[in-house]
PDB file of C-alpha atoms in Angstrom:
ATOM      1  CA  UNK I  18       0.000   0.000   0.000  1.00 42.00           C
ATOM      2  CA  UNK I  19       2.664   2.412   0.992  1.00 46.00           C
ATOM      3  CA  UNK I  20       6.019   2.630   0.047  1.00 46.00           C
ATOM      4  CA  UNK I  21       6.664   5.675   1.840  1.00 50.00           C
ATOM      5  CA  UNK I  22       8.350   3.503   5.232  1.00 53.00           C
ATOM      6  CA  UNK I  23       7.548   5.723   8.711  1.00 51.00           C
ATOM      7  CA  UNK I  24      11.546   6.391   9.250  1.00 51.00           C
ATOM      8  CA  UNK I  25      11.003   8.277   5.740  1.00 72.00           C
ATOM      9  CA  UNK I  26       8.090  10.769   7.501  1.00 79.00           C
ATOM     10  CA  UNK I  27      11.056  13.213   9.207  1.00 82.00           C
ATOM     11  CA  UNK I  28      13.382  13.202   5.834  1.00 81.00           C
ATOM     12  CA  UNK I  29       9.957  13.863   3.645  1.00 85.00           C
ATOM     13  CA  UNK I  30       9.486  16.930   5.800  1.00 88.00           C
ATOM     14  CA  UNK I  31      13.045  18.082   6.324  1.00 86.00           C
ATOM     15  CA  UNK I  32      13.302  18.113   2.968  1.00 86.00           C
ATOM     16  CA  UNK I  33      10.278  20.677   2.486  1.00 90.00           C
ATOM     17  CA  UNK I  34      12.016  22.668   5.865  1.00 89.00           C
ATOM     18  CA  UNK I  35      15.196  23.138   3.395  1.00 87.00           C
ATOM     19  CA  UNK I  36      12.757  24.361   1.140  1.00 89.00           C
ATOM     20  CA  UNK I  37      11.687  27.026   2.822  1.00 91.00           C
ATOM     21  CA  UNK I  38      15.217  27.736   4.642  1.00 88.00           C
ATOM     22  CA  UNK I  39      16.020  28.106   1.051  1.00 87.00           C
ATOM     23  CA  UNK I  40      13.400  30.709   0.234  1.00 90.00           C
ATOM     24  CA  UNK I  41      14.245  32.987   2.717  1.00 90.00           C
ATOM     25  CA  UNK I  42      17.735  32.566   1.516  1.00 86.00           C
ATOM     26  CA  UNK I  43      16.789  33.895  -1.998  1.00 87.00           C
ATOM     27  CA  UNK I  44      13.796  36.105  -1.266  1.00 86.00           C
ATOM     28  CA  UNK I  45      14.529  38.086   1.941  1.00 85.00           C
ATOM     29  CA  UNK I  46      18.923  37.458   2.380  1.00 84.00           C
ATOM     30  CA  UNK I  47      18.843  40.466   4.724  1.00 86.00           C
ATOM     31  CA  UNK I  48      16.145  39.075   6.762  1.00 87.00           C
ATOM     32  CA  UNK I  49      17.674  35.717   6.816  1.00 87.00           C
ATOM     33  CA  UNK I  50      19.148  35.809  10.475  1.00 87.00           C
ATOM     34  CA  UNK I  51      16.125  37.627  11.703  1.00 89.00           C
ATOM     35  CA  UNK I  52      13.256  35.239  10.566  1.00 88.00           C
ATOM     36  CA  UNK I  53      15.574  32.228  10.942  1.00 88.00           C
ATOM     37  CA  UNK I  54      15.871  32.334  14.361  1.00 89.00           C
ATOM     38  CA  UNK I  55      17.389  29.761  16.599  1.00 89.00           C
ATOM     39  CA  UNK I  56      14.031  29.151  17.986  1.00 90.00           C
ATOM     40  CA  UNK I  57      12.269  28.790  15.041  1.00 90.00           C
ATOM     41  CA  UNK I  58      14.991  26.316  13.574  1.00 89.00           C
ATOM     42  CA  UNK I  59      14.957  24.386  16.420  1.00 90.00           C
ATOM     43  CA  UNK I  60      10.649  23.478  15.720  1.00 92.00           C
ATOM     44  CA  UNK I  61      11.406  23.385  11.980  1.00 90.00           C
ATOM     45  CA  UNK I  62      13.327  20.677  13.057  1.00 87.00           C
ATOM     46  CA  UNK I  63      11.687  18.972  15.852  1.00 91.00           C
ATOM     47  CA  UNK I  64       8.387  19.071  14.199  1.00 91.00           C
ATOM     48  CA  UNK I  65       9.146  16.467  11.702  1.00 89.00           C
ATOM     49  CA  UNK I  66      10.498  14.377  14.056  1.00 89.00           C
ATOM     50  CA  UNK I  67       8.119  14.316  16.629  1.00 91.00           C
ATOM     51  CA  UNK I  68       5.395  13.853  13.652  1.00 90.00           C
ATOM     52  CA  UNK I  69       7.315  10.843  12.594  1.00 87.00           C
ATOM     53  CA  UNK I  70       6.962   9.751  16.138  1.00 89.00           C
ATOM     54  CA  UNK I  71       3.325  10.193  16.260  1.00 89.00           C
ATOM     55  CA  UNK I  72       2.647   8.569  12.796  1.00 87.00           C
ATOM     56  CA  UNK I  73       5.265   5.386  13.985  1.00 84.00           C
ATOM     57  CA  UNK I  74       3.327   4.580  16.837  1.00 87.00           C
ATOM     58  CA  UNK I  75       0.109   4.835  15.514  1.00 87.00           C
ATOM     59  CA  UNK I  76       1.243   2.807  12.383  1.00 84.00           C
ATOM     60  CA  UNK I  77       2.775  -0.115  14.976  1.00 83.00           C
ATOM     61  CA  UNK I  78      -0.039   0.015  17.983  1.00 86.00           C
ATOM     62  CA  UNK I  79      -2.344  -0.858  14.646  1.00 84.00           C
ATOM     63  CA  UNK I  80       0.246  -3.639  13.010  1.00 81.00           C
ATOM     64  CA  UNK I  81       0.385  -5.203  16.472  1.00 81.00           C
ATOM     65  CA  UNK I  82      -3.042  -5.602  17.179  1.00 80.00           C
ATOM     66  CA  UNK I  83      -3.199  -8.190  13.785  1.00 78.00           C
ATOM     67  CA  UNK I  84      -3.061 -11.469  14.230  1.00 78.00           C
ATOM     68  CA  UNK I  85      -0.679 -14.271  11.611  1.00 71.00           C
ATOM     69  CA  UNK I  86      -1.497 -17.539  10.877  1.00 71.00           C
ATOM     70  CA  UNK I  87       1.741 -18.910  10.612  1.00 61.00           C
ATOM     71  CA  UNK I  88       4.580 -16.948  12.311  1.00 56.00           C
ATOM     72  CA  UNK I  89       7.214 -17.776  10.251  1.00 49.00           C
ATOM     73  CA  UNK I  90       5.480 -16.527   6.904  1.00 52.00           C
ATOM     74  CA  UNK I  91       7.255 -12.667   7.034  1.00 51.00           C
ATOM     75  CA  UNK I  92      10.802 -14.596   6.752  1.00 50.00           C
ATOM     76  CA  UNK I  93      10.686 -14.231   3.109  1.00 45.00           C
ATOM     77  CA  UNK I  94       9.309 -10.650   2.786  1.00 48.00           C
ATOM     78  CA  UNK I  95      11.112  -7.434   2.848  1.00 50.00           C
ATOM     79  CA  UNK I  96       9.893  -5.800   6.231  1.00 56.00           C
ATOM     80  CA  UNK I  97       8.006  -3.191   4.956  1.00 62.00           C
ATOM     81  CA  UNK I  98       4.615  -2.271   6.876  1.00 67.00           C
ATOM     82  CA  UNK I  99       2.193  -2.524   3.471  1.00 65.00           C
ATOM     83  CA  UNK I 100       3.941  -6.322   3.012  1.00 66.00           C
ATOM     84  CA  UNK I 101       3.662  -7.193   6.542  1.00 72.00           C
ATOM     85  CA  UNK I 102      -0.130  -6.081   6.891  1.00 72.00           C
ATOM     86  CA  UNK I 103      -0.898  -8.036   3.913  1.00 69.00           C
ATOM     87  CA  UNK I 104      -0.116 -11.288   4.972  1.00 71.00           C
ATOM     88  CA  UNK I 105      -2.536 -10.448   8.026  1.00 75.00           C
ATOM     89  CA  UNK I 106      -4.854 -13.324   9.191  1.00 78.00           C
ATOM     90  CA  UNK I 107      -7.145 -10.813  10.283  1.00 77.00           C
ATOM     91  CA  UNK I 108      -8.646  -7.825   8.710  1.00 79.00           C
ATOM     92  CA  UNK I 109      -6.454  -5.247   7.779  1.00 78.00           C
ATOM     93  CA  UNK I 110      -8.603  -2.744   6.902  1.00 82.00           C
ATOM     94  CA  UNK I 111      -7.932   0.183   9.338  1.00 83.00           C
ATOM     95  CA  UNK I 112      -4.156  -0.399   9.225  1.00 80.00           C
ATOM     96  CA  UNK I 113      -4.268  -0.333   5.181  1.00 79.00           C
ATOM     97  CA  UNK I 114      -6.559   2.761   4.837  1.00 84.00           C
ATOM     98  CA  UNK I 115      -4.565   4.590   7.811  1.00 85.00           C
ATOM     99  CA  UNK I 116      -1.029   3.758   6.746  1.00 80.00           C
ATOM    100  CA  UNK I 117      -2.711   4.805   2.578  1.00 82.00           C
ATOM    101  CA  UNK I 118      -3.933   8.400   4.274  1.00 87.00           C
ATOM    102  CA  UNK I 119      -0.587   9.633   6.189  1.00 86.00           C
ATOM    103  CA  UNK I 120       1.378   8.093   2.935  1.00 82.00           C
ATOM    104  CA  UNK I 121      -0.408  10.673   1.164  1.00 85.00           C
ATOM    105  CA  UNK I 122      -0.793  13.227   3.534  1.00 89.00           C
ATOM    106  CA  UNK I 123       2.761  13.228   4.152  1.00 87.00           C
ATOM    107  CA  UNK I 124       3.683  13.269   0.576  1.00 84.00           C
ATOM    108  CA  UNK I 125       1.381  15.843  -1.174  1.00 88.00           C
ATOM    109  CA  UNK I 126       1.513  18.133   1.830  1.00 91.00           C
ATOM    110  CA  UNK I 127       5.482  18.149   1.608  1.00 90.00           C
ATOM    111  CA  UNK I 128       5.247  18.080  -2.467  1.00 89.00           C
ATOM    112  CA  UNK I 129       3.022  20.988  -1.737  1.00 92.00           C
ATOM    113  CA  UNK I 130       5.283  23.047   0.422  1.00 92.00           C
ATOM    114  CA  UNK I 131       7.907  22.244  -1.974  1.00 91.00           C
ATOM    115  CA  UNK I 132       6.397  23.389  -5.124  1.00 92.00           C
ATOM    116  CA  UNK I 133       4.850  26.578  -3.484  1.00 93.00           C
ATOM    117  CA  UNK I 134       8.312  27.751  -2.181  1.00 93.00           C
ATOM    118  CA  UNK I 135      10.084  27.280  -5.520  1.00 91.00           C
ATOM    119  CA  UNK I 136       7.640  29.104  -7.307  1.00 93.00           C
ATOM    120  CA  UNK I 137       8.719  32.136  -5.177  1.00 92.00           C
ATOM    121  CA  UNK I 138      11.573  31.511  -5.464  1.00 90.00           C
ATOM    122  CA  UNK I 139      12.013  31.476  -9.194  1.00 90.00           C
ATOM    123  CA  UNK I 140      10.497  34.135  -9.584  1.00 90.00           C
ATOM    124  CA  UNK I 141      12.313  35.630  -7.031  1.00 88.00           C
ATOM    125  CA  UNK I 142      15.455  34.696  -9.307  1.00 88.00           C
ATOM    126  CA  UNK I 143      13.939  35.980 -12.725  1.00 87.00           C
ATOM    127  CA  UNK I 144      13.784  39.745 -10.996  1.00 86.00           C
ATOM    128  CA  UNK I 145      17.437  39.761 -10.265  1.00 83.00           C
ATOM    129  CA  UNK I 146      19.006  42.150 -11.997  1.00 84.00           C
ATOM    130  CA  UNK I 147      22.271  40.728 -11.970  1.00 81.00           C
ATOM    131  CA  UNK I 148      23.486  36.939 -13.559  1.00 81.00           C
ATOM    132  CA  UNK I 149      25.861  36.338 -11.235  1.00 81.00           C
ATOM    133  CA  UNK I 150      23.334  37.072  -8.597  1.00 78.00           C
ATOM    134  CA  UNK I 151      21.087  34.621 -10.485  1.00 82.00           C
ATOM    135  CA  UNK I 152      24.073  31.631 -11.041  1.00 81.00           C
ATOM    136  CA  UNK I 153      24.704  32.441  -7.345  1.00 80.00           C
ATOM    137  CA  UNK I 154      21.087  31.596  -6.394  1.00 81.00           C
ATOM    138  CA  UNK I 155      20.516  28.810  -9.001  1.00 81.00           C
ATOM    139  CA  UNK I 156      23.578  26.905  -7.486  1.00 77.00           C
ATOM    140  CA  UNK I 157      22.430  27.558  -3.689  1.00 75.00           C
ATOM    141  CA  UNK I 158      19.291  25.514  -4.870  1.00 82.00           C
ATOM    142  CA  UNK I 159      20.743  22.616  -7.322  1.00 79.00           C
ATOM    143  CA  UNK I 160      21.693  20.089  -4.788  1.00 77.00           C
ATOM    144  CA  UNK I 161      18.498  20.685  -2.900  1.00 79.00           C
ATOM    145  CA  UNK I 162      15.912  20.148  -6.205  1.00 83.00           C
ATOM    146  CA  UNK I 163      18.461  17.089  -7.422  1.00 80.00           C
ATOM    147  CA  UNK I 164      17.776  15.009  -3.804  1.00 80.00           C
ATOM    148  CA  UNK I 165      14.232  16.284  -3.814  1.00 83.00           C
ATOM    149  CA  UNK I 166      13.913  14.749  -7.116  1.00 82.00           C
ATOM    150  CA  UNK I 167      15.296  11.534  -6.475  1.00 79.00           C
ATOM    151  CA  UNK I 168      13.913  10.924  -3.567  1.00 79.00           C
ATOM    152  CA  UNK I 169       9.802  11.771  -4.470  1.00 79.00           C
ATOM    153  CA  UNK I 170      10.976  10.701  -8.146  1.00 78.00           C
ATOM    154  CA  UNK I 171      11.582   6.893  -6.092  1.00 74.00           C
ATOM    155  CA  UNK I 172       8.480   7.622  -4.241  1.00 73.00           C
ATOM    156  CA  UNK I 173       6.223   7.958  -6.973  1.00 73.00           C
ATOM    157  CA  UNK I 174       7.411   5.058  -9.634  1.00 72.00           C
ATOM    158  CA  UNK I 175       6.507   2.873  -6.793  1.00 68.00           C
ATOM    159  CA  UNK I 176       3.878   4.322  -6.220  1.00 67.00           C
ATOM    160  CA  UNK I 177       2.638   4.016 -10.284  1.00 66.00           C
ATOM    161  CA  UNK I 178       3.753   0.547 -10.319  1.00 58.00           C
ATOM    162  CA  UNK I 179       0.842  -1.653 -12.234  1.00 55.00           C
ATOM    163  CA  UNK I 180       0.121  -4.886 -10.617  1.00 55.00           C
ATOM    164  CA  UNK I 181       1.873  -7.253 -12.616  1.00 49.00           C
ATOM    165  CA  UNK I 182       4.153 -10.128 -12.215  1.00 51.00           C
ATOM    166  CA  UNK I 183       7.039  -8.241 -12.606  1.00 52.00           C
ATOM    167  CA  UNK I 184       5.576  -5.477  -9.998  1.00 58.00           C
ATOM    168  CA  UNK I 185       7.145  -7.049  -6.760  1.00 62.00           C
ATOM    169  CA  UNK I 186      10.989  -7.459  -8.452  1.00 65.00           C
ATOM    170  CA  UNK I 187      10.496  -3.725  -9.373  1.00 65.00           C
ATOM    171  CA  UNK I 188       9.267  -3.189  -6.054  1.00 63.00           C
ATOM    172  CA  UNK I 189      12.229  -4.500  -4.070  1.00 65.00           C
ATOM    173  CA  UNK I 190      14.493  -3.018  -6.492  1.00 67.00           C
ATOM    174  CA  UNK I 191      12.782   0.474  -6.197  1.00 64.00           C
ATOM    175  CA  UNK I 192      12.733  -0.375  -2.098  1.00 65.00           C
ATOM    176  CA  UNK I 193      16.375  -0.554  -2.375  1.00 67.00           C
ATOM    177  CA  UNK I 194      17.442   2.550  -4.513  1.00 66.00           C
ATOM    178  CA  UNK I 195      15.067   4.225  -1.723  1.00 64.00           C
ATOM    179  CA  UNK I 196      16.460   3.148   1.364  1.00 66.00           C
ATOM    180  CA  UNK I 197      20.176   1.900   0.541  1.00 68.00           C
ATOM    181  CA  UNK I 198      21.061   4.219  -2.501  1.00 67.00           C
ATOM    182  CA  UNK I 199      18.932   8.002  -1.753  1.00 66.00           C
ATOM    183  CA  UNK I 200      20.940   8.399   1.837  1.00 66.00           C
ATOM    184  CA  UNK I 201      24.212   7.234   0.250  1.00 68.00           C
ATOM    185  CA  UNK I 202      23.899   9.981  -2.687  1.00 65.00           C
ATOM    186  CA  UNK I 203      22.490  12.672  -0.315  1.00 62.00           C
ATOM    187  CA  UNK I 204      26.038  13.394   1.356  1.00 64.00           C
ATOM    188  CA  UNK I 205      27.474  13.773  -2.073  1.00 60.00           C
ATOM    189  CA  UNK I 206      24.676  16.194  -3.487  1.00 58.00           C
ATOM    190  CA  UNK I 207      25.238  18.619  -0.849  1.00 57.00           C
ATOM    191  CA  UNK I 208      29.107  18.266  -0.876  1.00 60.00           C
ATOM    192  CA  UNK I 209      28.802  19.630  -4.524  1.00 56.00           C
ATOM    193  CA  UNK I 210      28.733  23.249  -3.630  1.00 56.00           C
ATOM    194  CA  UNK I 211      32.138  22.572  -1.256  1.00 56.00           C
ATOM    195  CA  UNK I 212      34.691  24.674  -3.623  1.00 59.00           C
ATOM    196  CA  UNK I 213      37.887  21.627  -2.526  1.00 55.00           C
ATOM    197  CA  UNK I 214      35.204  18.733  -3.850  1.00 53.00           C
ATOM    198  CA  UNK I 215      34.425  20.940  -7.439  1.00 56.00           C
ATOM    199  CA  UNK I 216      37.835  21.242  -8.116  1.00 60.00           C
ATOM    200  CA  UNK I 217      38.394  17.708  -7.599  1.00 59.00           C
ATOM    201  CA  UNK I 218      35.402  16.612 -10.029  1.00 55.00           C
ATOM    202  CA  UNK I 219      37.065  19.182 -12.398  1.00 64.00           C
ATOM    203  CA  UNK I 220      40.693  17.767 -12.535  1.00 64.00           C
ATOM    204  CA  UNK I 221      39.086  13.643 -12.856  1.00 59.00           C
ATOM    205  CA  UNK I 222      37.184  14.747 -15.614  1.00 64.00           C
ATOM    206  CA  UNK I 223      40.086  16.640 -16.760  1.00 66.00           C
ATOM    207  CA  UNK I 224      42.994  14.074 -16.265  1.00 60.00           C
ATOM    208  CA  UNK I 225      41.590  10.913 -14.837  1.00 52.00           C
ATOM    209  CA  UNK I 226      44.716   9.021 -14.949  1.00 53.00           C
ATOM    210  CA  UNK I 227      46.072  11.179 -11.977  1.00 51.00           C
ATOM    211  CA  UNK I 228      43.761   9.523  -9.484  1.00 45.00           C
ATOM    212  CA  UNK I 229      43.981   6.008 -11.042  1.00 48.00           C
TER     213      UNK I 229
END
């Protein structure tokens, strides 16, 4: 049913947080330090987490109170709350519709916040009068827009996935890229504004026999 695992909820919100942390960044730089504050960055962060808290134990007090036939039957199924609710002796109704509404909760509402904040923010960008200041604010958002597009892009191919035979291989494989592959790309995204890790893309490109 969902693909979108509760560890995910805080990283699906963080990642609209940066989006805004971003907008005031490009839309009021002046004001940055002012409507940043420490307090307010402090719930910008907490509030994810302590909604992925909320949504966790909800999601678990619900996949607990199902009962399973034969105990050993989630040995050969990737732990993943939609899989284990299926195999469910009893009815899993409540747990499928409630883990289907904060999948898409969480989703469109931080696709939402996303969208909405890059559209000021473009335009934002298109009334600078200055390229430089435009490369300058371009580049302060390119590493943010390339993990939010992997990651949602993951989110929704598995969530478009027909029901097929083929659909549980593309599944796991799409599982995988989303857990395993997403956090081990993320440091490397954001390390692509560091001016030492440019310059080192720059010369391997260049020369790549130096580093072989």
């Amino acid at each position: 049913m969902s693909v979108l695992e509760k560890e995910d909820i805080p990283e699906t919100f963080m990642l609209a947080v940066m989006a805004y942390d971003r907008f005031v960044a490009v839309c009021n730089p002046l004001l940055y330090t002012v409507v940043m504050s420490p307090k307010l960055c402090a719930w910008l962060v907490a509030g994810p987490y302590a909604w992925g808290i909320v949504c966790s134990l909800t999601l678990t007090y619900f996949v607990l109170a199902l009962s399973f036939c034969r105990p050993n039957i989630l040995k050969n199924f990737v732990c993943e709350y939609s899989v284990i609710v299926s195999v469910s002796c009893s009815d899993p109704y409540i747990s499928q519709v409630l883990c289907f509404v904060i999948a898409m909760f969480d989703e469109m509402s931080s696709l939402g916040i996303i969208l909405t904040t890059y559209i000021f923010i473009f335009v934002a960008i298109l009334k600078m009068p200055s390229a430089s200041g435009r490369q300058k604010a371009f580049s302060t958002c390119a590493p943010h827009l390339t993990a939010i597009t992997i990651f949602h892009g993951t989110v929704l191919f598995l969530y478009c996935v027909p029901n097929s035979k083929n659909s549980w291989l593309i599944i796991q494989v799409g599982s995988v890229f989303y857990t395993v592959v997403i956090p081990m790309l993320n440091p490397l995204i954001y390390s692509l504004r560091n001016k030492d890790v440019k310059d080192s893309i720059r010369k391997l490109m260049n020369h790549p026999t130096q580093f072989c």
